[in-house]
Coordinates of C-alpha atoms in Angstrom, one line a residue:
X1 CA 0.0 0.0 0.0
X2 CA 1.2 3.5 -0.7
X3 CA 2.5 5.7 2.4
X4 CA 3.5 8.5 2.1
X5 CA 5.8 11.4 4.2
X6 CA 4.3 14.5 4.5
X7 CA 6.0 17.4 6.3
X8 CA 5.1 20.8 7.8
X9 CA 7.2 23.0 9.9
X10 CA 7.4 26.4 10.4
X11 CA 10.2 28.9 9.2
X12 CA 11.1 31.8 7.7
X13 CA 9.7 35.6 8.4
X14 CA 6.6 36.7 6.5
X15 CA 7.6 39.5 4.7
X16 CA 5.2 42.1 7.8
X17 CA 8.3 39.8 9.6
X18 CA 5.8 38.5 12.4
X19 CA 4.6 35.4 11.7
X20 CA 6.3 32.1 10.3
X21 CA 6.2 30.9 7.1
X22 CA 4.1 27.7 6.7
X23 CA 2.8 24.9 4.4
X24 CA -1.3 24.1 5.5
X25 CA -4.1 22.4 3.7
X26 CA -7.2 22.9 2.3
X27 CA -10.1 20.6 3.5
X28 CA -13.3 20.4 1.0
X29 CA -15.8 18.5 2.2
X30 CA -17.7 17.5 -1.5
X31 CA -16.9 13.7 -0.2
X32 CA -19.3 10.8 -1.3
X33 CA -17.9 9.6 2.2
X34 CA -16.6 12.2 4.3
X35 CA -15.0 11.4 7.1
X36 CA -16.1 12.7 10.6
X37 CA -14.7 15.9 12.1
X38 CA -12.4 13.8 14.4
X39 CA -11.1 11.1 11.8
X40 CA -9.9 14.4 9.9
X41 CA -8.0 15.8 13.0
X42 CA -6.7 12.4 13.8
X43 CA -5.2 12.1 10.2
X44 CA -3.7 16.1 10.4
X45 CA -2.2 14.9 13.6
X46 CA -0.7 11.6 12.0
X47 CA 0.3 14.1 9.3
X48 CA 1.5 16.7 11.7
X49 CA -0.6 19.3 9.6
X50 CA 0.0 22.5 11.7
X51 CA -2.2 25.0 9.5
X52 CA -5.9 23.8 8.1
X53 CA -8.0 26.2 5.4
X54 CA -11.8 25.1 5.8
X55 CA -14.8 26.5 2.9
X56 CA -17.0 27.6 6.3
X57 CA -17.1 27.8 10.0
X58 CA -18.0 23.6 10.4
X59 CA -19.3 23.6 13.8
X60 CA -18.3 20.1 13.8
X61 CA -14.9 21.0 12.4
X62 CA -14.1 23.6 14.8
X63 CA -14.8 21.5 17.5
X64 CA -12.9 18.6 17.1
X65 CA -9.8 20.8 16.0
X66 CA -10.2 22.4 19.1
X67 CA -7.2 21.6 21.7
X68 CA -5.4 20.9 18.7
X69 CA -3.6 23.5 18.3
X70 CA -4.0 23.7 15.0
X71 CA -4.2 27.1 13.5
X72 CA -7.6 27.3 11.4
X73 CA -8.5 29.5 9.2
X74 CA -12.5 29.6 8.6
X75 CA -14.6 31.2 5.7
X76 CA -17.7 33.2 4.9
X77 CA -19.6 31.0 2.0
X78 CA -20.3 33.2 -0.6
X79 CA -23.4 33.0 0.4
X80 CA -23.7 34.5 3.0
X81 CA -21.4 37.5 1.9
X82 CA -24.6 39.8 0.8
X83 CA -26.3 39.6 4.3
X84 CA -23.0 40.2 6.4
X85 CA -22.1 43.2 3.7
X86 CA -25.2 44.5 4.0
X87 CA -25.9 44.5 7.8
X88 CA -23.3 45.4 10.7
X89 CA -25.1 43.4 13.1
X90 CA -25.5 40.0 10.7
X91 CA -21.7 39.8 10.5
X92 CA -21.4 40.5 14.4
X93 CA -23.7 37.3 14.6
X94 CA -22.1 35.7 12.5
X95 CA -18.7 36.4 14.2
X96 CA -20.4 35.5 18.0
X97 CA -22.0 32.2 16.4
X98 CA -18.4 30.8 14.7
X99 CA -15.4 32.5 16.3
X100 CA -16.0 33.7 19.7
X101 CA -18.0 30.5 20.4
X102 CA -15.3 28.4 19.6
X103 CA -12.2 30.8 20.2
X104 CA -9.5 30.1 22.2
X105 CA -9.9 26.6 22.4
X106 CA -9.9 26.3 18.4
X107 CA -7.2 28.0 17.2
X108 CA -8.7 30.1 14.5
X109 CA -6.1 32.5 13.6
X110 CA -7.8 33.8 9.9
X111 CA -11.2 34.6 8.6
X112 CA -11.2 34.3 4.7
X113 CA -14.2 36.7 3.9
X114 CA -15.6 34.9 0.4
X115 CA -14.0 32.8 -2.0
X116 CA -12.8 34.4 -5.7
X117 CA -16.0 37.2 -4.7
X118 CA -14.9 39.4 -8.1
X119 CA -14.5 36.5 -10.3
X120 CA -16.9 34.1 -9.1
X121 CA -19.8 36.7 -7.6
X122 CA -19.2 39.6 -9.5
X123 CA -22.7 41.1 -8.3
X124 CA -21.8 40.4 -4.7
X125 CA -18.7 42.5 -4.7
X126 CA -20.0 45.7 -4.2
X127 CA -20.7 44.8 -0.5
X128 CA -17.7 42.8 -0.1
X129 CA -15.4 45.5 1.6
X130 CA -18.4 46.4 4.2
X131 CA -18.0 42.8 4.5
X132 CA -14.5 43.0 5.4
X133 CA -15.1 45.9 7.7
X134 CA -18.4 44.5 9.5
X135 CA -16.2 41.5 10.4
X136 CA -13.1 42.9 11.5
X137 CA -15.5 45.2 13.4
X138 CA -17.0 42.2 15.5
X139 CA -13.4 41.1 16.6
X140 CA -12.9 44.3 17.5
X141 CA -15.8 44.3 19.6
X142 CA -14.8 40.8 20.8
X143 CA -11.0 42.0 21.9
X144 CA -9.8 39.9 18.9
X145 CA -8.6 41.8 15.9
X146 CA -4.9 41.0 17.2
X147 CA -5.2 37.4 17.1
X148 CA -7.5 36.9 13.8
X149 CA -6.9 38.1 10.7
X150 CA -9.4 38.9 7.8
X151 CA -9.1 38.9 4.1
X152 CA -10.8 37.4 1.3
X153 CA -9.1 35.4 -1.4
X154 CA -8.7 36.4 -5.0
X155 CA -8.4 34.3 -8.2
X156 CA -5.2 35.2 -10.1
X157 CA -7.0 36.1 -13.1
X158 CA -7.6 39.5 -11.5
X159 CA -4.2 40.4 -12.4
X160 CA -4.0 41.4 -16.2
X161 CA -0.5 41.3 -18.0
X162 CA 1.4 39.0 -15.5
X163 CA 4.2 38.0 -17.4
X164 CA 6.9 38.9 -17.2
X165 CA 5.9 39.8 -13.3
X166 CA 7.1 43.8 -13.8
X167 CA 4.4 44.8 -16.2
X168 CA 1.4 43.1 -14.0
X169 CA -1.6 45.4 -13.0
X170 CA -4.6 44.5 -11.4
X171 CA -7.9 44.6 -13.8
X172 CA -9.2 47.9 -13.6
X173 CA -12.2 47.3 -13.6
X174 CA -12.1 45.9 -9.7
X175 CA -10.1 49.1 -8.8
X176 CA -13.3 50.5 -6.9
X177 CA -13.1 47.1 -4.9
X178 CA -9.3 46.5 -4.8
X179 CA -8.0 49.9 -3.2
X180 CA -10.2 50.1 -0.9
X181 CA -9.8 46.5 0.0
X182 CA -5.8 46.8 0.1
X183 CA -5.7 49.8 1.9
X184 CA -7.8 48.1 4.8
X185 CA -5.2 44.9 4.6
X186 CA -2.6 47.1 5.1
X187 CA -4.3 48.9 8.1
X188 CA -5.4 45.8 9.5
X189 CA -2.2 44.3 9.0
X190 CA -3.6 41.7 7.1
X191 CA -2.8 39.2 3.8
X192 CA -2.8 39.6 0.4
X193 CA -4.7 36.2 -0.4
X194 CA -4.3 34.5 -3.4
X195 CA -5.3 31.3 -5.6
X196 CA -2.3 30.4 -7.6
X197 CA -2.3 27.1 -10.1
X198 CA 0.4 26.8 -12.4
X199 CA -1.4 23.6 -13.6
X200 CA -3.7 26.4 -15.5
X201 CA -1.4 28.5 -16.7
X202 CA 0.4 25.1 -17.8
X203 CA -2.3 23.7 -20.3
X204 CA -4.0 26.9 -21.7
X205 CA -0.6 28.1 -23.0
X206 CA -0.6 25.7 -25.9
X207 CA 2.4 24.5 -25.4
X208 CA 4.3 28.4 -24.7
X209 CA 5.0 27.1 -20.8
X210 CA 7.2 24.7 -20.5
X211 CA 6.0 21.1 -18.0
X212 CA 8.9 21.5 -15.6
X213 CA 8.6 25.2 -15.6
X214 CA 4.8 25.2 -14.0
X215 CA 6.1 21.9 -12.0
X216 CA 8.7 24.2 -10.0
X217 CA 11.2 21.9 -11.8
X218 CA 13.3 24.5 -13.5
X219 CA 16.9 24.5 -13.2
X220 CA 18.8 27.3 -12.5
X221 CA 20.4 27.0 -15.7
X222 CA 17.3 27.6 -17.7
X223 CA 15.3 30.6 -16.2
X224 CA 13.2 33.2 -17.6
X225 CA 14.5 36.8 -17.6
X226 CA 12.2 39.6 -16.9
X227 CA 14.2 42.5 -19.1
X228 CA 12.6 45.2 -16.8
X229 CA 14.2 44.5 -13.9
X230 CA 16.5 41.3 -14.8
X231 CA 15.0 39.5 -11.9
X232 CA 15.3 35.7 -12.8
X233 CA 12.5 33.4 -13.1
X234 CA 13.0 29.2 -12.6
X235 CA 8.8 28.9 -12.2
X236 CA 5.7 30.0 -13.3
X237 CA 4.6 30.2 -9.1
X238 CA 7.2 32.7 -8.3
X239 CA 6.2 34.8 -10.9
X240 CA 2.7 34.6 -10.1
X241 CA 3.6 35.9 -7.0
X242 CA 5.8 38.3 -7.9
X243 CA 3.5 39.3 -10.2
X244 CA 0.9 40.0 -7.6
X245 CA 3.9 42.3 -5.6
X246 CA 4.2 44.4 -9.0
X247 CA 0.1 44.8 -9.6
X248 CA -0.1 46.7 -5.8
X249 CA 3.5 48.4 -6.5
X250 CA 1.0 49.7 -9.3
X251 CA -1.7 51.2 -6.9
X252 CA 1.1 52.6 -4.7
X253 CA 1.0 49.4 -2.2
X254 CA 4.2 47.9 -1.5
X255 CA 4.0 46.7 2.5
X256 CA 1.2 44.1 2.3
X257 CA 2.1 40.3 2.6
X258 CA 0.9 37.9 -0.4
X259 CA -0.6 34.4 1.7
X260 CA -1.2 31.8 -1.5
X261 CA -4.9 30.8 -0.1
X262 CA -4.8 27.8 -2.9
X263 CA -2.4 26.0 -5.1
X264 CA -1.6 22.2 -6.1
X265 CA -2.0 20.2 -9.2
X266 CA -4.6 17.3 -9.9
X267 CA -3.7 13.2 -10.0
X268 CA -5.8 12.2 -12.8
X269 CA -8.3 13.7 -15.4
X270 CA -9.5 12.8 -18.6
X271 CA -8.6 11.5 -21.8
X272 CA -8.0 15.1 -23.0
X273 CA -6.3 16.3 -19.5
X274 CA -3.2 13.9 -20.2
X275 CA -0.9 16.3 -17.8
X276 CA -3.4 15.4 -14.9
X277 CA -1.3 12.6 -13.5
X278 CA 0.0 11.2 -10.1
X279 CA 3.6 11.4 -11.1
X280 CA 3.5 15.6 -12.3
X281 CA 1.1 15.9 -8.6
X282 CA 3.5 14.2 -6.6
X283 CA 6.5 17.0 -8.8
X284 CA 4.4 20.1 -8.3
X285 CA 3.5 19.4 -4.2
X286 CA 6.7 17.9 -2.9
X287 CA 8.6 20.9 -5.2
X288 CA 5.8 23.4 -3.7
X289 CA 6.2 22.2 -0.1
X290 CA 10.3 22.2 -0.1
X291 CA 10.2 25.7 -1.7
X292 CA 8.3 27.4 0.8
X293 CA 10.2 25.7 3.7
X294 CA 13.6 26.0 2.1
X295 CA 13.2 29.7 2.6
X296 CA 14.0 30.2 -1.3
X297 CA 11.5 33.4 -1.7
X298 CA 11.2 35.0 -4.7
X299 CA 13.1 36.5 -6.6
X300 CA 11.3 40.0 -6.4
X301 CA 11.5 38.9 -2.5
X302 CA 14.7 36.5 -1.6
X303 CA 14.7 34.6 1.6
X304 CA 10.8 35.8 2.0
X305 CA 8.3 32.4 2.1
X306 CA 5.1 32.6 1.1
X307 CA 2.6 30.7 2.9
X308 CA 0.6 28.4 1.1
X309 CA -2.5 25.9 1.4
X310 CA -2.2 23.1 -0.7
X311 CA -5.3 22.6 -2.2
X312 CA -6.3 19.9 -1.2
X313 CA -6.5 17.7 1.8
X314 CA -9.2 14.8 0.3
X315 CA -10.3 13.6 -3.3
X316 CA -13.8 15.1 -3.7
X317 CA -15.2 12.4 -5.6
X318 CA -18.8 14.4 -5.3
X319 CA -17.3 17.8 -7.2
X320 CA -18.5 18.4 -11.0
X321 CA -16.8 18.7 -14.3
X322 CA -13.8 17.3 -15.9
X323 CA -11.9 14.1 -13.7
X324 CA -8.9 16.1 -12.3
X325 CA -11.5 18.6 -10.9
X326 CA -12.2 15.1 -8.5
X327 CA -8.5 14.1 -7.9
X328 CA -6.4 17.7 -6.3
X329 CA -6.5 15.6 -3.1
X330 CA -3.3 14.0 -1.4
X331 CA -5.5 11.4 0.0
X332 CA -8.4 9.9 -0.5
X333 CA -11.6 9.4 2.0
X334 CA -9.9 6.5 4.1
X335 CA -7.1 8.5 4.8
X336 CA -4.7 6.2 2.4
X337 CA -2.0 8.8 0.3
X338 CA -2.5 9.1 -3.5
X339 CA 1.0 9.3 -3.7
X340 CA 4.1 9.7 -2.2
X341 CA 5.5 12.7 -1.9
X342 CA 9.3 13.4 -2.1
X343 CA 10.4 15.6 0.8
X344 CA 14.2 13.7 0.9
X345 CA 16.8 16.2 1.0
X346 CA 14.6 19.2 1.9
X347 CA 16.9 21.2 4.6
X348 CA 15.8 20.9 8.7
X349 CA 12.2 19.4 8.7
X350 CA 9.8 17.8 10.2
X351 CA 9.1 14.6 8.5
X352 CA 6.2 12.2 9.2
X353 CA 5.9 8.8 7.5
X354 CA 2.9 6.1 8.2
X355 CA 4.5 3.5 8.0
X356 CA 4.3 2.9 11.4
X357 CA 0.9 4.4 11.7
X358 CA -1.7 2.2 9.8
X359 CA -5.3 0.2 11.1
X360 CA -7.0 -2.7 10.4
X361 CA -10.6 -1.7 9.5
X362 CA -13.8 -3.2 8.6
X363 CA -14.7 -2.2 5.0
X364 CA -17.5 -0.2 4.2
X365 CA -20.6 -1.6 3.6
X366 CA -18.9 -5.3 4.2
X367 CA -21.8 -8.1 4.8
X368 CA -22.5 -8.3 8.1
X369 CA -22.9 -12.1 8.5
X370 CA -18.8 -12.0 7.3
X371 CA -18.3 -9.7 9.7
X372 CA -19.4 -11.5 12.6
X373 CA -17.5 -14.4 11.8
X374 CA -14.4 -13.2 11.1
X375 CA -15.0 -11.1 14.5
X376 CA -16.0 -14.3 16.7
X377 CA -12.7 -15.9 14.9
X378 CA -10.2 -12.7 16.0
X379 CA -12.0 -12.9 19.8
X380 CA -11.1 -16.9 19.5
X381 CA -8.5 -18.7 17.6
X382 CA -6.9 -15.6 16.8
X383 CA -6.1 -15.2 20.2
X384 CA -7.6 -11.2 20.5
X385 CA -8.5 -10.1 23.9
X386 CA -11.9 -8.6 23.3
X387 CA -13.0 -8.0 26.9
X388 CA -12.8 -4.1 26.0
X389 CA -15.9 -4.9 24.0
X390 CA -18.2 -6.3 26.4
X391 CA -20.9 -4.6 27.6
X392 CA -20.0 -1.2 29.8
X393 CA -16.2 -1.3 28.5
X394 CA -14.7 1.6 26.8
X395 CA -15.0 0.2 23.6
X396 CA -18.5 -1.6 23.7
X397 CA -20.0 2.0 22.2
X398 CA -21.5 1.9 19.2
X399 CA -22.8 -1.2 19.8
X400 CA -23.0 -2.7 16.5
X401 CA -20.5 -5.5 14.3
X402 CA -18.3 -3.3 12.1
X403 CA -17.4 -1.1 14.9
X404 CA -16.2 -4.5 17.5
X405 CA -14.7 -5.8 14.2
X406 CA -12.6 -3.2 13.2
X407 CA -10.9 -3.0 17.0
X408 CA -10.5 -6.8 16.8
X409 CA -9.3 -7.0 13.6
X410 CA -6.4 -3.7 13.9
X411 CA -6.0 -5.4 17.2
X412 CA -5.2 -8.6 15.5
X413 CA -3.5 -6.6 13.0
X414 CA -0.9 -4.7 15.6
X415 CA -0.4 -8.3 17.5
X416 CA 1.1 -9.8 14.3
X417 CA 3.1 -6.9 13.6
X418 CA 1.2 -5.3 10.7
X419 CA 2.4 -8.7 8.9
X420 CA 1.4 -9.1 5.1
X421 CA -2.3 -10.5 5.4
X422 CA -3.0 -9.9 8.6
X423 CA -5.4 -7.6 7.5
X424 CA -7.6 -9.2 5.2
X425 CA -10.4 -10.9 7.1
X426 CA -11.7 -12.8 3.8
X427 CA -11.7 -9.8 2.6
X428 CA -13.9 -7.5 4.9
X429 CA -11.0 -5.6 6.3
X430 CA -8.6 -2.7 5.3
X431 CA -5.6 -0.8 5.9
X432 CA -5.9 2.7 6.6
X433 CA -4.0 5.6 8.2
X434 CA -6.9 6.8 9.7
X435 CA -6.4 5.8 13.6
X436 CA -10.3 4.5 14.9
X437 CA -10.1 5.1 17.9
X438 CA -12.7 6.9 19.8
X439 CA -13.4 8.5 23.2
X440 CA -12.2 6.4 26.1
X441 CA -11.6 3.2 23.4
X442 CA -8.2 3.5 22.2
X443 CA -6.7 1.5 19.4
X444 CA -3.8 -1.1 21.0
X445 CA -2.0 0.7 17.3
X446 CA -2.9 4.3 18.6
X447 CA 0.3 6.4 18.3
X448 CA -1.8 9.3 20.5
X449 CA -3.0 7.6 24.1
X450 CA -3.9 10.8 25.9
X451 CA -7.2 12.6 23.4
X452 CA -10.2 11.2 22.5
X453 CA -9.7 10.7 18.5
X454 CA -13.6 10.0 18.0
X455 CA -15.9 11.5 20.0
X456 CA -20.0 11.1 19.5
X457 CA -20.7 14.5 20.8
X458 CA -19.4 16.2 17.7
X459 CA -21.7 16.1 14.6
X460 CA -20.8 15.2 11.3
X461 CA -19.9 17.6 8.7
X462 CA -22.6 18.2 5.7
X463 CA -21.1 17.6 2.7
X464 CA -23.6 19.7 1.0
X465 CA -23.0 23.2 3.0
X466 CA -22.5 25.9 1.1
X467 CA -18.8 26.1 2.1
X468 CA -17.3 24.1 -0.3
X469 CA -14.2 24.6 -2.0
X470 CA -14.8 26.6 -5.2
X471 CA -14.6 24.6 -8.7
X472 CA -11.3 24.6 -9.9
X473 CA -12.0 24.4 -13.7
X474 CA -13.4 27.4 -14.0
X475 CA -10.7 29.3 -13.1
X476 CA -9.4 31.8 -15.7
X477 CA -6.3 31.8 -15.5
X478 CA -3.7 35.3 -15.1
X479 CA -2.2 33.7 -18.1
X480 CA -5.0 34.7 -20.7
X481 CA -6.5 37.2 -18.5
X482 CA -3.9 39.7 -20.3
X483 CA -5.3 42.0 -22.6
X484 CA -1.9 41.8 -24.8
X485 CA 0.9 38.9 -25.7
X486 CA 3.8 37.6 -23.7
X487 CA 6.4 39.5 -24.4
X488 CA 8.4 37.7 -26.9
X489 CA 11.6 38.5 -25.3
X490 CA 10.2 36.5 -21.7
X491 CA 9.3 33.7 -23.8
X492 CA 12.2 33.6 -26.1
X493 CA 14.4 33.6 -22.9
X494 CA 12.2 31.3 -21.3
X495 CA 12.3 28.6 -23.7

């Protein structure tokens, strides 16, 4: 089975030079079968996933992250922009209801007002900067502008005439919207939050980008040169960024932080999305991951890591469109990676392999009858002590045969010492990474002994809210959102 190492570790300044640097996640929740609040947590432990983006306020969420000391950031749906922007006393509701009910136990460190507003709700954005200010207004009012940040991420196609990076400028149209929106960032002391995919950029360039450019694969030896200000270019996510940097130089903003809100690159697509695959993923997030903890910057801003999400945490089977918009995720519902990623060699990090942390399950939707027996087999000849299970133990709750199967069979599975087939069951059991363990019943395999992993009292998260992560393929990209050509110079360097 595929396991992979994922890392996340804090480093270098921001460029406001008071916060770290970090590598989070993205959690969309558009999941045929998505896993409980706690299952989530329990895999971002395993992970040791320090920084978690979610597409609402999840009550369920926010309460099993809470004590985690994960730093969360939470988000306004779309819609529900046009009541908060449109009533001071609807965002302080909304602010009482999701963040000060849940704050400091949760560590919810960023509210991301919206999602692509201008692009994807053009006739919401007049309201969107009372947004901004109604809910910054409420922490105020709640003593806790200083620890929570608000902003509201932007689609890269907002910047027109991105390459190369010096000439960018933000779409003038949105100026009405953007000025006064940066100008509040920089008085809050806020981010610049941005969706950046390469991937895009990649495949509706005909061919002009280069695969290992977008993959962050460049060499040194082969970079693009922007002949305004000779700044060299190995990657189409620095410039992007850059790029960003240049378009508020533009409007006479130059202290503001960019945060990269979303980026990543799908696993599979369709027969016509051939660069969808696992292999040019696996390039583009472990490339990604060691360039913002490596503390290589940009080259606009050397030394200076950007903070990025990776979009995204889970396969959204459920999403619409093309294939890859159902395969950004680094794993898939049971927790299992879709690949490993390749984090050798990356400097002074954290590193987390599960190997060592895998389960023995009971499969979904397995027949019950099976079940049973291969349950009263692990409690007999297979020598399992099942007295946890009786009636008024810690793990007799739920009372039903795929929950007493699944501890007897990981326990099974942990006595044998994770040995090749000792997690098969005929058949009705699974490996996962996903520890099952749940209030007082821990897992003989559990790596964490002292928090409850599952805990009843926490509901479910709805697939269906209105807080899901945005669909990716209808992003236009910065790339043809320029009224003119690449300059033939950049690409004649480039290539």
């Amino acid at each position: 089975m595929a396991l992979v190492i994922f890392l996340l570790v804090l480093v270098v300044s921001a460029v406001s030079g008071d916060e770290d640097a970090f590598i989070g996640v993205n959690i969309g929740t558009e999941l045929s079968d998505m896993p409980h609040p706690t299952q989530v947590v329990a895999l971002l432990k395993a992970q040791q996933i320090r920084h978690v983006r979610l597409y609402n306020a999840d009550r369920g969420m926010l309460l099993a992250l809470a004590n985690t000391g994960i730093r969360v950031a939470v988000t306004v749906p779309n819609d529900q922009l046009l009541g908060i922007g449109q009533s001071n006393s609807t965002a302080a509701n909304w602010v009482s209801q999701n963040i000060v009910a849940h704050y400091p136990a949760t560590n919810i460190t960023t509210i991301c007002v919206g999602s692509e507003v201008l692009t994807s709700l053009p006739n919401v954005a007049p309201v969107l900067i009372n947004a901004l200010k109604y809910i910054q207004s409420a922490l105020v009012a709640s003593n806790l502008d200083r620890q929570i940040k608000v902003s509201t991420p932007l689609a890269s196609s907002i910047i027109l005439d991105s390459f190369p990076p010096s000439q960018a400028f933000f779409n003038r149209t949105w100026n009405p919207v953007l000025v006064p929106m940066l100008k509040f960032l920089q008085s809050t002391g806020s981010y610049f939050m941005l969706n950046v995919y390469p991937y895009f950029d990649y495949i509706q360039s005909n061919g002009v980008i280069p695969l290992d450019y977008a993959l962050l694969g460049r060499s040194p030896n082969k970079e693009a040169v922007d002949a305004n200000t000779l700044l060299h270019y190995t990657n189409v996510f620095d410039a992007m960024i850059d790029a960003a940097y240049f378009a508020m130089a533009d409007l006479n903003i130059t202290n503001i932080p960019v945060l990269v809100t979303e980026s990543g690159w799908p696993s599979k697509g369709d027969s016509n999305e051939p660069d969808a695959t696992t292999d040019n993923a696996n390039t583009y997030n472990s490339n990604l991951i060691r360039h913002v903890l490596n503390k290589t910057g940009t080259p606009k801003h050397p030394g200076i890591a950007v903070s990025t999400y990776i979009y995204e945490l889970y396969n959204e089977d459920m999403k619409t469109g093309p294939m890859s918009e159902k395969n950004w995720g680094l794993f898939d519902a049971n927790g299992n990676p879709v690949y490993i990623l390749r984090l050798t060699d990356s400097g002074s990090v954290l590193a987390n392999d599960t190997t060592n942390q895998t389960y023995c399950t009971a499969k979904q939707g397995a027949d019950a009858k099976m079940l049973q027996a291969a349950l009263d087999w692990a409690c007999g000849p297979g020598k399992v002590d099942c007295s946890p299970l009786l009636q008024g133990q810690a793990c007799y709750e739920p009372d039903n045969v795929a929950a007493h199967s699944t501890y007897a069979f990981d326990t099974y599975y942990h006595q044998m010492g994770k040995t090749p087939g000792s997690c098969d069951f005929n058949g009705v059991a699974t490996i996962t990474t996903t520890n099952p363990s749940h209030g007082s019943c821990i897992f003989p395999g559990s790596s964490d002994r002292n928090g409850s992993l599952l805990n009843s009292t926490i509901p479910a998260m709805d697939s269906k809210s209105s807080g899901s992560s945005p669909a990716k393929f209808l992003y236009s990209n910065a790339f043809f959102a320029a009224n003119t050509l690449i300059g033939l110079l950049w690409i004649a360097i480039l290539l």
